[in-house]
Coordinates of C-alpha atoms in Angstrom, one line a residue:
Chain S
X1 CA -14.0 23.8 -9.1
X2 CA -17.8 23.7 -9.2
X3 CA -20.0 24.7 -5.8
X4 CA -22.7 22.7 -5.3
X5 CA -25.8 24.6 -3.6
X6 CA -26.1 22.8 0.0
X7 CA -28.2 24.0 3.1
X8 CA -25.5 23.3 5.1
X9 CA -21.4 22.7 5.5
X10 CA -19.9 21.0 8.1
X11 CA -15.6 21.8 8.2
X12 CA -14.4 18.8 9.2
X13 CA -11.1 19.6 7.9
X14 CA -7.8 17.9 9.8
X15 CA -10.0 15.9 11.7
X16 CA -9.2 12.0 12.8
X17 CA -11.0 9.2 12.3
X18 CA -13.5 9.1 14.2
X19 CA -14.1 12.7 14.6
X20 CA -15.5 13.5 11.0
X21 CA -18.5 11.2 11.3
X22 CA -19.4 12.2 15.1
X23 CA -19.8 15.7 13.9
X24 CA -21.8 14.8 10.7
X25 CA -23.9 12.4 12.9
X26 CA -24.4 15.8 15.0
X27 CA -25.1 17.9 12.3
X28 CA -27.4 15.8 10.2
X29 CA -29.6 16.1 13.8
X30 CA -30.1 19.9 13.1
X31 CA -31.0 19.9 9.5
X32 CA -34.7 19.2 8.5
X33 CA -35.4 15.9 6.2
X34 CA -34.4 16.0 2.8
X35 CA -31.6 19.0 3.6
X36 CA -28.0 18.2 1.8
X37 CA -24.9 18.7 4.2
X38 CA -21.7 19.1 2.7
X39 CA -19.2 17.6 4.7
X40 CA -15.5 18.9 4.1
X41 CA -12.9 16.6 5.6
X42 CA -8.9 15.5 4.3
X43 CA -9.2 11.8 6.4
X44 CA -9.1 9.6 3.4
X45 CA -11.2 7.0 4.9
X46 CA -14.5 9.4 5.4
X47 CA -15.4 8.8 2.4
X48 CA -16.5 4.8 2.7
X49 CA -17.3 5.4 6.3
X50 CA -19.9 8.4 5.2
X51 CA -21.4 6.4 2.7
X52 CA -21.6 3.2 4.7
X53 CA -22.5 4.9 7.8
X54 CA -25.4 7.1 5.6
X55 CA -26.9 3.3 4.5
X56 CA -26.8 2.3 7.8
X57 CA -28.8 4.9 9.0
X58 CA -31.0 5.6 6.0
X59 CA -30.2 8.9 4.8
X60 CA -28.6 9.6 1.0
X61 CA -25.1 9.5 0.5
X62 CA -25.0 11.4 -3.2
X63 CA -21.4 11.4 -3.5
X64 CA -17.9 12.8 -3.0
X65 CA -15.9 15.4 -5.3
X66 CA -12.0 15.9 -4.4
X67 CA -10.0 18.9 -4.6
X68 CA -6.6 18.4 -3.6
X69 CA -6.5 17.2 -0.3
X70 CA -10.2 17.8 0.3
X71 CA -12.7 15.7 0.5
X72 CA -16.4 17.2 -0.1
X73 CA -19.1 14.7 0.6
X74 CA -22.9 15.5 0.1
X75 CA -25.1 13.9 1.9
X76 CA -29.0 14.3 2.3
X77 CA -31.0 13.8 5.6
X78 CA -33.6 11.0 5.0
X79 CA -37.3 12.1 4.1
X80 CA -40.1 11.2 5.6
X81 CA -42.2 12.2 2.6
X82 CA -40.6 9.8 0.5
X83 CA -43.0 6.7 2.0
X84 CA -46.2 8.4 0.7
X85 CA -48.1 7.0 -1.6
X86 CA -48.2 8.7 -4.6
X87 CA -51.7 10.7 -5.5
X88 CA -51.1 12.0 -8.9
X89 CA -52.4 9.0 -11.1
X90 CA -50.9 9.8 -14.7
X91 CA -47.8 7.4 -14.2
X92 CA -44.9 6.4 -16.3
X93 CA -42.0 3.8 -15.4
X94 CA -38.4 4.1 -16.1
X95 CA -38.8 2.0 -19.6
X96 CA -40.6 4.8 -21.2
X97 CA -38.7 8.0 -19.9
X98 CA -35.7 5.9 -21.4
X99 CA -37.7 5.1 -24.7
X100 CA -39.1 9.0 -25.1
X101 CA -36.9 11.3 -23.7
X102 CA -35.1 12.1 -27.0
X103 CA -38.3 12.8 -28.9
X104 CA -38.6 16.4 -29.8
X105 CA -41.5 16.9 -27.3
X106 CA -40.2 15.7 -24.2
X107 CA -38.7 17.1 -21.6
X108 CA -37.5 15.3 -18.4
X109 CA -37.8 17.6 -15.5
X110 CA -35.9 16.4 -12.1
X111 CA -36.9 17.8 -9.1
X112 CA -34.4 16.6 -6.8
X113 CA -32.3 18.7 -4.7
X114 CA -28.9 20.4 -6.8
X115 CA -26.7 18.1 -5.2
X116 CA -28.7 15.2 -6.0
X117 CA -28.7 16.1 -9.5
X118 CA -25.0 17.0 -9.6
X119 CA -24.2 13.4 -9.3
X120 CA -26.3 11.6 -11.4
X121 CA -29.1 12.3 -13.9
X122 CA -30.9 11.1 -16.6
X123 CA -29.3 12.9 -19.5
X124 CA -30.4 15.9 -20.9
X125 CA -32.7 16.2 -17.5
X126 CA -33.9 19.8 -16.6
X127 CA -33.0 20.6 -12.8
X128 CA -35.3 22.6 -10.8
X129 CA -35.6 21.3 -7.0
X130 CA -39.6 21.3 -5.8
X131 CA -38.8 24.2 -3.4
X132 CA -38.0 26.0 -6.3
X133 CA -40.2 25.4 -8.8
X134 CA -42.8 27.6 -8.0
X135 CA -41.0 30.6 -8.7
X136 CA -39.2 29.1 -11.9
X137 CA -42.6 27.6 -13.3
X138 CA -42.0 30.5 -16.4
X139 CA -39.0 28.2 -17.4
X140 CA -40.9 25.1 -18.5
X141 CA -42.9 24.7 -22.0
X142 CA -46.1 23.9 -22.2
X143 CA -46.2 22.6 -25.5
X144 CA -44.1 19.6 -24.6
X145 CA -44.4 16.4 -22.4
X146 CA -43.0 16.3 -19.2
X147 CA -41.4 13.3 -17.6
X148 CA -41.0 14.4 -13.8
X149 CA -38.6 12.2 -11.6
X150 CA -37.3 12.2 -8.2
X151 CA -35.5 9.6 -6.3
X152 CA -38.7 7.8 -5.4
X153 CA -41.5 9.4 -7.3
X154 CA -42.6 11.5 -3.7
X155 CA -41.5 14.6 -4.3
X156 CA -42.2 14.4 -8.1
X157 CA -45.8 13.5 -7.3
X158 CA -46.1 16.6 -5.3
X159 CA -44.6 18.9 -8.6
X160 CA -46.9 17.2 -10.5
X161 CA -50.5 18.0 -8.9
X162 CA -48.5 21.6 -9.4
X163 CA -47.6 21.7 -12.5
X164 CA -51.0 19.8 -13.9
X165 CA -52.5 22.9 -11.9
X166 CA -51.2 25.1 -13.9
X167 CA -52.4 23.5 -17.1
X168 CA -48.8 21.7 -18.2
X169 CA -48.9 18.4 -19.4
X170 CA -46.6 15.5 -16.8
X171 CA -46.4 12.6 -16.1
X172 CA -44.9 11.1 -12.6
X173 CA -42.2 9.1 -13.6
X174 CA -42.0 5.7 -11.2
X175 CA -39.8 4.5 -9.2
X176 CA -37.8 7.4 -10.4
X177 CA -33.9 7.8 -10.0
X178 CA -33.5 5.1 -7.2
X179 CA -34.1 2.3 -9.7
X180 CA -32.3 3.9 -12.7
X181 CA -30.6 1.5 -14.7
X182 CA -30.0 3.1 -18.1
X183 CA -26.8 5.8 -18.6
X184 CA -26.7 8.7 -16.5
X185 CA -25.1 12.4 -17.1
X186 CA -23.3 13.6 -14.3
X187 CA -22.4 17.8 -13.7
X188 CA -19.6 16.9 -11.4
X189 CA -16.2 14.8 -11.5
Chain L
X1 CA -8.9 8.0 30.7
X2 CA -6.2 6.0 28.9
X3 CA -6.6 2.4 27.6
X4 CA -4.2 -0.1 26.8
X5 CA -2.5 -0.4 23.9
X6 CA -1.5 -3.8 21.9
X7 CA 1.0 -3.4 19.5
X8 CA 1.2 -5.5 16.3
X9 CA 4.2 -7.2 17.7
X10 CA 2.1 -8.8 20.3
X11 CA -0.8 -9.7 18.0
X12 CA 1.6 -11.5 15.8
X13 CA 2.8 -13.3 19.0
X14 CA -0.2 -13.9 19.7
X15 CA -1.1 -15.2 16.7
X16 CA 2.1 -17.6 16.2
X17 CA 1.5 -19.2 19.2
X18 CA -1.8 -19.8 18.3
X19 CA -3.6 -17.6 21.5
X20 CA -7.0 -17.0 21.6
X21 CA -7.8 -13.1 21.2
X22 CA -11.1 -11.5 20.6
X23 CA -10.6 -9.0 18.2
X24 CA -14.0 -5.9 17.9
X25 CA -13.6 -4.6 14.2
X26 CA -15.1 -1.5 14.0
X27 CA -14.2 -0.5 10.6
X28 CA -16.7 -0.2 7.7
X29 CA -18.1 -4.0 6.6
X30 CA -16.8 -4.1 3.4
X31 CA -13.2 -3.0 4.9
X32 CA -13.4 -5.5 7.6
X33 CA -14.8 -8.5 4.9
X34 CA -11.8 -7.3 2.2
X35 CA -9.2 -7.6 4.9
X36 CA -9.3 -8.5 8.5
X37 CA -6.2 -10.2 11.1
X38 CA -7.0 -13.8 11.3
X39 CA -5.5 -16.7 13.3
X40 CA -6.4 -19.7 14.5
X41 CA -8.2 -18.9 17.8
X42 CA -9.1 -15.4 16.7
X43 CA -12.9 -13.9 16.8
X44 CA -14.3 -11.6 15.2
X45 CA -16.8 -9.0 15.7
X46 CA -17.6 -6.6 13.7
X47 CA -19.0 -3.3 14.6
X48 CA -18.4 0.4 12.7
X49 CA -17.4 2.7 14.9
X50 CA -20.3 5.0 13.6
X51 CA -22.9 2.7 15.0
X52 CA -21.6 2.7 18.5
X53 CA -21.4 6.9 18.7
X54 CA -24.0 6.6 20.9
X55 CA -22.8 3.8 23.2
X56 CA -22.0 0.7 23.0
X57 CA -24.1 -0.9 25.6
X58 CA -25.8 -2.4 22.7
X59 CA -22.5 -4.9 22.4
X60 CA -21.7 -5.4 26.0
X61 CA -23.6 -8.5 25.5
X62 CA -21.8 -9.9 22.7
X63 CA -18.6 -9.5 24.4
X64 CA -16.8 -12.2 26.3
X65 CA -16.1 -11.6 29.9
X66 CA -13.0 -14.6 29.5
X67 CA -10.4 -13.6 26.7
X68 CA -8.2 -10.9 25.6
X69 CA -10.2 -7.9 23.6
X70 CA -8.8 -6.4 21.3
X71 CA -10.4 -3.3 19.0
X72 CA -9.3 -2.4 15.9
X73 CA -10.0 -0.3 13.3
X74 CA -7.9 1.6 10.3
X75 CA -5.8 4.0 12.0
X76 CA -6.7 3.6 15.4
X77 CA -8.3 6.6 15.7
X78 CA -11.7 5.0 16.2
X79 CA -11.0 1.5 17.7
X80 CA -9.7 4.3 20.5
X81 CA -12.8 5.9 20.5
X82 CA -14.6 3.0 21.2
X83 CA -12.1 1.1 23.9
X84 CA -12.5 4.0 26.1
X85 CA -16.4 3.9 25.8
X86 CA -16.3 0.3 26.4
X87 CA -13.1 1.1 29.6
X88 CA -16.3 3.2 31.1
X89 CA -18.8 0.8 30.6
X90 CA -16.2 -1.5 33.3
X91 CA -15.2 -3.5 30.0
X92 CA -11.5 -4.2 29.9
X93 CA -10.2 -3.7 26.3
X94 CA -6.7 -2.7 24.2
X95 CA -6.7 -1.5 21.2
X96 CA -4.8 -1.7 18.0
X97 CA -1.8 0.3 18.1
X98 CA -1.8 2.0 14.4
X99 CA -4.9 -0.2 13.4
X100 CA -4.5 -1.8 10.2
X101 CA -2.5 0.5 9.0
X102 CA 0.2 -0.7 11.1
X103 CA -0.6 -4.5 11.1
X104 CA -0.1 -4.0 7.5
X105 CA 3.3 -2.8 8.4
X106 CA 4.8 -5.0 10.7
X107 CA 7.1 -7.2 9.8
X108 CA 8.5 -10.2 12.1
X109 CA 11.6 -11.7 11.6
X110 CA 12.1 -15.2 12.1
X111 CA 15.7 -17.0 11.9
X112 CA 15.0 -20.1 9.5
X113 CA 18.8 -21.4 10.8
X114 CA 22.0 -21.8 9.8
X115 CA 23.8 -22.3 6.8
X116 CA 27.1 -24.1 5.6
X117 CA 27.1 -26.1 8.4
X118 CA 31.0 -26.4 8.0
X119 CA 32.2 -23.1 7.9
X120 CA 33.5 -21.5 11.0
X121 CA 30.9 -18.8 10.9
X122 CA 27.3 -20.3 10.3
X123 CA 25.4 -18.2 8.0
X124 CA 21.8 -17.2 8.7
X125 CA 18.7 -17.1 6.6
X126 CA 16.4 -14.8 8.3
X127 CA 12.7 -14.5 6.6
X128 CA 10.7 -11.5 7.3
X129 CA 7.2 -12.1 7.8
X130 CA 4.6 -9.2 6.6
X131 CA 2.2 -11.1 8.9
X132 CA -0.7 -8.2 7.9
X133 CA -0.6 -8.9 3.9
X134 CA 0.8 -12.5 3.8
X135 CA 4.5 -10.5 2.3
X136 CA 7.9 -12.6 2.9
X137 CA 10.7 -11.1 2.4
X138 CA 14.5 -12.5 2.9
X139 CA 17.7 -11.5 4.8
X140 CA 20.3 -13.8 3.7
X141 CA 23.7 -13.4 6.1
X142 CA 26.8 -14.4 6.2
X143 CA 30.2 -13.3 7.6
X144 CA 29.4 -9.6 8.0
X145 CA 27.5 -9.4 4.8
X146 CA 23.9 -9.8 3.9
X147 CA 21.3 -10.1 1.0
X148 CA 18.4 -9.4 0.8
X149 CA 15.4 -10.7 -1.4
X150 CA 12.0 -9.1 -2.3
X151 CA 12.1 -6.7 0.3
X152 CA 9.0 -4.4 1.1
X153 CA 9.5 -0.5 1.4
X154 CA 9.6 -0.6 5.2
X155 CA 12.9 0.0 4.9
X156 CA 13.8 1.4 7.9
X157 CA 13.4 -2.5 9.3
X158 CA 15.6 -4.1 7.1
X159 CA 18.7 -1.3 7.9
X160 CA 18.0 -1.6 11.4
X161 CA 18.1 -5.1 11.4
X162 CA 20.8 -5.5 9.6
X163 CA 22.6 -2.9 11.9
X164 CA 21.8 -4.6 14.9
X165 CA 23.4 -7.9 13.7
X166 CA 26.3 -5.8 12.8
X167 CA 26.3 -7.0 9.0
X168 CA 26.3 -5.2 5.7
X169 CA 24.2 -5.3 3.1
X170 CA 25.7 -5.6 -0.3
X171 CA 23.1 -7.3 -2.4
X172 CA 19.1 -6.6 -3.1
X173 CA 17.4 -8.8 -5.3
X174 CA 13.6 -8.3 -6.3
X175 CA 12.9 -11.6 -7.9
X176 CA 10.0 -9.7 -10.2
X177 CA 8.5 -6.7 -10.5
X178 CA 5.6 -6.5 -8.1
X179 CA 2.3 -5.9 -8.6
X180 CA 1.0 -6.6 -5.2
X181 CA 3.6 -4.6 -3.2
X182 CA 5.9 -1.8 -3.0
X183 CA 9.1 -3.1 -3.6
X184 CA 11.9 -1.4 -0.8
X185 CA 14.6 -2.8 -3.3
X186 CA 15.7 -0.1 -4.6
X187 CA 16.1 2.2 -1.6
X188 CA 18.1 0.3 0.8
X189 CA 20.6 -0.3 -2.7
X190 CA 20.8 3.4 -2.7
X191 CA 21.2 3.9 0.9
X192 CA 23.6 1.5 1.6
X193 CA 25.7 1.2 -1.3
X194 CA 24.7 -2.3 -2.3
X195 CA 23.5 -3.5 -6.0
X196 CA 20.2 -3.6 -6.6
X197 CA 19.4 -6.5 -8.9
X198 CA 15.9 -7.1 -11.5
X199 CA 14.9 -9.3 -13.7
X200 CA 15.5 -7.5 -17.1
X201 CA 12.5 -8.8 -18.7
X202 CA 10.4 -7.4 -15.8
X203 CA 12.2 -4.0 -16.1
X204 CA 12.0 -3.1 -20.0
X205 CA 10.2 -0.2 -18.4
X206 CA 11.9 1.0 -15.7
X207 CA 13.4 4.4 -15.3
X208 CA 16.3 3.8 -12.8
X209 CA 19.5 1.9 -13.6
X210 CA 19.7 -2.1 -12.2
X211 CA 21.6 -4.9 -12.8
X212 CA 20.5 -7.7 -15.1
X213 CA 19.6 -10.3 -12.7
X214 CA 19.6 -13.8 -15.3
X215 CA 20.2 -16.9 -15.0
X216 CA 23.3 -18.6 -13.7
X217 CA 23.6 -14.9 -11.8
X218 CA 25.7 -16.0 -9.0
X219 CA 26.6 -14.1 -5.7
X220 CA 28.5 -14.7 -2.9
X221 CA 27.9 -13.6 0.6
X222 CA 30.6 -13.3 2.9
X223 CA 34.1 -14.6 2.1
X224 CA 33.2 -18.4 2.6
X225 CA 30.8 -20.6 -0.1
X226 CA 27.2 -19.2 0.7
X227 CA 26.1 -18.5 -2.5
X228 CA 23.0 -17.7 -4.1
X229 CA 22.3 -18.6 -7.9
X230 CA 19.1 -17.5 -10.6
X231 CA 16.9 -19.5 -12.0
X232 CA 14.9 -18.5 -14.6
X233 CA 11.6 -19.4 -13.5
X234 CA 8.7 -17.3 -15.7
X235 CA 4.8 -17.4 -15.3
X236 CA 3.9 -15.0 -12.7
X237 CA 5.6 -13.0 -14.8
X238 CA 7.7 -12.9 -17.8
X239 CA 10.9 -12.2 -15.8
X240 CA 10.1 -14.4 -12.3
X241 CA 13.0 -15.4 -11.1
X242 CA 13.6 -18.1 -8.8
X243 CA 17.1 -18.7 -5.8
X244 CA 18.3 -21.6 -5.0
X245 CA 20.8 -20.6 -1.4
X246 CA 23.5 -22.5 -0.2
X247 CA 22.1 -25.7 -2.5
X248 CA 19.7 -25.7 0.7
X249 CA 16.9 -23.3 -0.2
X250 CA 14.8 -22.7 -2.9
X251 CA 13.5 -19.0 -2.8
X252 CA 10.2 -19.0 -5.0
X253 CA 9.2 -15.9 -5.4
X254 CA 5.5 -15.8 -6.8
X255 CA 6.4 -18.6 -8.7
X256 CA 5.7 -21.4 -6.1
X257 CA 3.5 -21.4 -2.5
X258 CA 3.1 -23.9 0.0
X259 CA -0.8 -24.4 -0.5
X260 CA -1.2 -22.6 -4.2
X261 CA 0.9 -21.3 -6.7
X262 CA 1.2 -17.9 -8.9
X263 CA -1.0 -16.6 -10.7
X264 CA 0.5 -15.2 -14.7
X265 CA -2.3 -12.0 -15.2
X266 CA -1.2 -9.4 -13.2
X267 CA 0.0 -7.7 -16.5
X268 CA -2.9 -8.6 -18.3
X269 CA -1.4 -11.5 -20.0
X270 CA -2.3 -14.7 -18.3
X271 CA -3.2 -16.6 -21.6
X272 CA 0.6 -15.4 -22.5
X273 CA 2.6 -16.2 -19.7
X274 CA 0.5 -19.6 -18.5
X275 CA 2.6 -22.4 -20.4
X276 CA 6.0 -20.9 -18.7
X277 CA 4.5 -21.2 -15.6
X278 CA 3.5 -24.6 -16.6
X279 CA 7.4 -25.2 -17.5
X280 CA 8.4 -23.6 -14.5
X281 CA 6.2 -25.3 -12.1
X282 CA 6.6 -28.8 -13.9
X283 CA 10.5 -29.1 -14.9
X284 CA 12.6 -26.5 -14.0
X285 CA 12.1 -27.3 -10.6
X286 CA 11.8 -30.4 -10.9
X287 CA 15.0 -30.9 -12.1
X288 CA 16.4 -29.8 -9.0
X289 CA 16.8 -31.6 -5.6
X290 CA 13.8 -31.8 -3.7
X291 CA 15.3 -31.8 -0.4
X292 CA 15.4 -28.2 -1.1
X293 CA 13.1 -26.2 1.3
X294 CA 11.1 -23.9 -0.2
X295 CA 10.6 -20.2 1.0
X296 CA 8.0 -18.2 -0.9
X297 CA 7.6 -14.8 -1.3
X298 CA 4.2 -14.5 0.2
X299 CA 1.3 -17.1 2.1
X300 CA -2.1 -16.6 1.4
X301 CA -4.1 -18.5 4.4
X302 CA -2.5 -18.3 8.3
X303 CA -2.1 -22.4 7.5
X304 CA 0.8 -22.1 5.8
X305 CA 2.5 -21.1 9.1
X306 CA 5.1 -23.2 10.9
X307 CA 4.8 -23.7 14.6
X308 CA 7.3 -21.0 14.9
X309 CA 5.8 -18.4 12.8
X310 CA 7.6 -19.0 9.2
X311 CA 6.9 -19.9 6.0
X312 CA 8.8 -23.3 4.5
X313 CA 8.7 -26.3 3.1
X314 CA 10.3 -29.5 2.0
X315 CA 10.0 -29.2 -1.9
X316 CA 9.0 -32.8 -2.2
X317 CA 6.4 -32.4 0.7
X318 CA 4.8 -29.2 -1.9
X319 CA 5.3 -32.3 -4.8
X320 CA 3.4 -34.6 -3.1
X321 CA 1.0 -32.0 -1.6
X322 CA 0.4 -28.8 -4.0
X323 CA -2.5 -29.5 -5.5
X324 CA -0.9 -26.8 -8.7
X325 CA 1.8 -29.3 -8.8
X326 CA -0.2 -32.5 -9.1
X327 CA -2.2 -31.4 -12.6
X328 CA -1.5 -34.0 -14.9
X329 CA -3.2 -32.4 -18.4
X330 CA -2.2 -29.5 -19.1
X331 CA -5.4 -28.5 -20.7
X332 CA -6.7 -28.9 -17.1
X333 CA -4.1 -26.8 -15.6
X334 CA -4.3 -24.1 -17.9
X335 CA -8.2 -24.0 -17.5
X336 CA -7.4 -24.1 -13.4
X337 CA -5.0 -20.8 -13.9
X338 CA -7.2 -18.4 -16.5
X339 CA -10.2 -19.3 -14.9
X340 CA -10.0 -19.8 -11.2
X341 CA -8.4 -15.6 -10.9
X342 CA -8.8 -14.3 -7.5
X343 CA -10.0 -10.2 -8.4
X344 CA -6.6 -8.4 -8.8
X345 CA -4.8 -6.8 -6.0
X346 CA -5.5 -3.2 -5.0
X347 CA -3.9 -0.3 -6.8
X348 CA -2.1 -3.1 -9.2
X349 CA -1.3 -1.2 -11.8
X350 CA -0.2 1.7 -9.6
X351 CA 2.0 -1.1 -8.0
X352 CA 3.7 -1.8 -11.3
X353 CA 4.3 1.5 -12.1
X354 CA 6.1 2.6 -8.9
X355 CA 7.9 -0.2 -8.7
X356 CA 9.3 1.0 -12.5
X357 CA 10.1 4.4 -11.1
X358 CA 7.3 6.2 -12.7
X359 CA 5.5 7.1 -10.5
X360 CA 6.4 8.1 -6.8
X361 CA 3.5 8.5 -4.5
X362 CA 4.1 10.1 -1.3
X363 CA 3.4 7.7 1.6
X364 CA 0.1 8.1 3.0
X365 CA -0.8 7.0 -0.7
X366 CA 1.4 4.3 -0.9
X367 CA -0.2 3.1 2.5
X368 CA -3.7 3.2 0.5
X369 CA -2.3 1.6 -2.5
X370 CA -1.5 -1.8 -0.4
X371 CA -4.4 -1.8 1.4
X372 CA -6.1 -5.0 1.8
X373 CA -5.2 -8.6 1.4
X374 CA -2.8 -10.3 -0.9
X375 CA -4.2 -11.6 -3.6
X376 CA -1.5 -13.1 -5.9
X377 CA -2.0 -16.8 -5.6
X378 CA -4.6 -19.2 -7.3
X379 CA -6.0 -22.7 -5.7

């Protein structure tokens, strides 16, 4: 069973509805915007309810893994920074990335959290969460054109600014994974 | 604080008696839209429980003060949670015991009256109305014996009922291999020593022994002339079989309903079976007495219930009023049946395999497989 890195794990196993969602709501209040929560539950109905709850509250439901009787739900707390207008000027749309991603000098860099990346990402994309970018910048190839993607273009905008200042050839992908309609890959399920 | 529980049986009585009821359904919007408790004078408000965790103040104004309020969820936990908050806010409400799970599993036995009026023991047909899912099953009783048709997986209900009535179940029939609900027929036969019958054309892949239900099969219930006569009527499935009971009732399975007709596609064979369906509806049934009372295996909408909660109508009334029986042109019929199909029932392939004996899911999984409304008809 693959483990997905999260900021907090809530154990709601053995609890019947409504408690898994009540606990989730309470726990989410303690998380920082953008952080990811894993909710472990055994109530089968928690999957549809958690998804519906996340949608109605603006939080991001990432997916659910099933391991025997245990459901592991992943949900990311809504982040205010997603609403800011991108500042990095060199942008491309999703269609361009889909057309160019297999070219030999192209690299798709996904700067979302690992849990977001795990459930669905552009095939071949490399994952370095924004928070780890500084320490892992040496993993990237300066000779490549790097298409930086996140959910809505905000985190990738910050990543582009940082990478560009370090001499990388980067383009910010807009609107990003929230509107990605092409094939995706997954590292789970 | 304790909140009043209302049983599925009490809700069923309100439904049959056309009483008003205000239903606060606290499941998520998708679940509510897919399937809910419907009644002629039932009103609904859907607010998911997770929108009410911080309080119910926002919905107090939307709740009536002059009628019964029932809070409903999937299993009952969330409805108790919300009902307690409403009680604290000074409102008197009930919650549905066991939630939609209990609603789906409730069977209401309704007697359709007596058979064979000349005999000393007049016998009886009892229709078990699975009100939440629209499934109908039958117990035909005469002189201490009983025959079951299209029993659901709530086998204890039939066994207890037979016990109460002091009758022994001797034969158990399934009119076809069901795809919308899990049959209890085989289990009941095993527990009672009754013979379990299935149409062989539907049973090519089953993993257990059964008696071949073929055209012309005849069984007697009790010692007198209450007979149950099989009539091959394919179309919903290739094996679908109807029954004429005591020359008075026509059990149509999933071929003919009160306000609609069967769908031929649940094994992926709409094109192949539509001709059979046409033949069963337009030839086989028309050769029978039109005074027969049609007893289907499903109802689709609450309007199909009679005043006493039963689902039954004379064949001649259906021949006049049921749209599916009144399409002259065979091509038009073919088109209607193959192009107007509703979504497939939830988990219908798994349900078929369970009924074949290929899968033995646990009870919780069986419940999940059956969640949702019945979708066996085309209208």
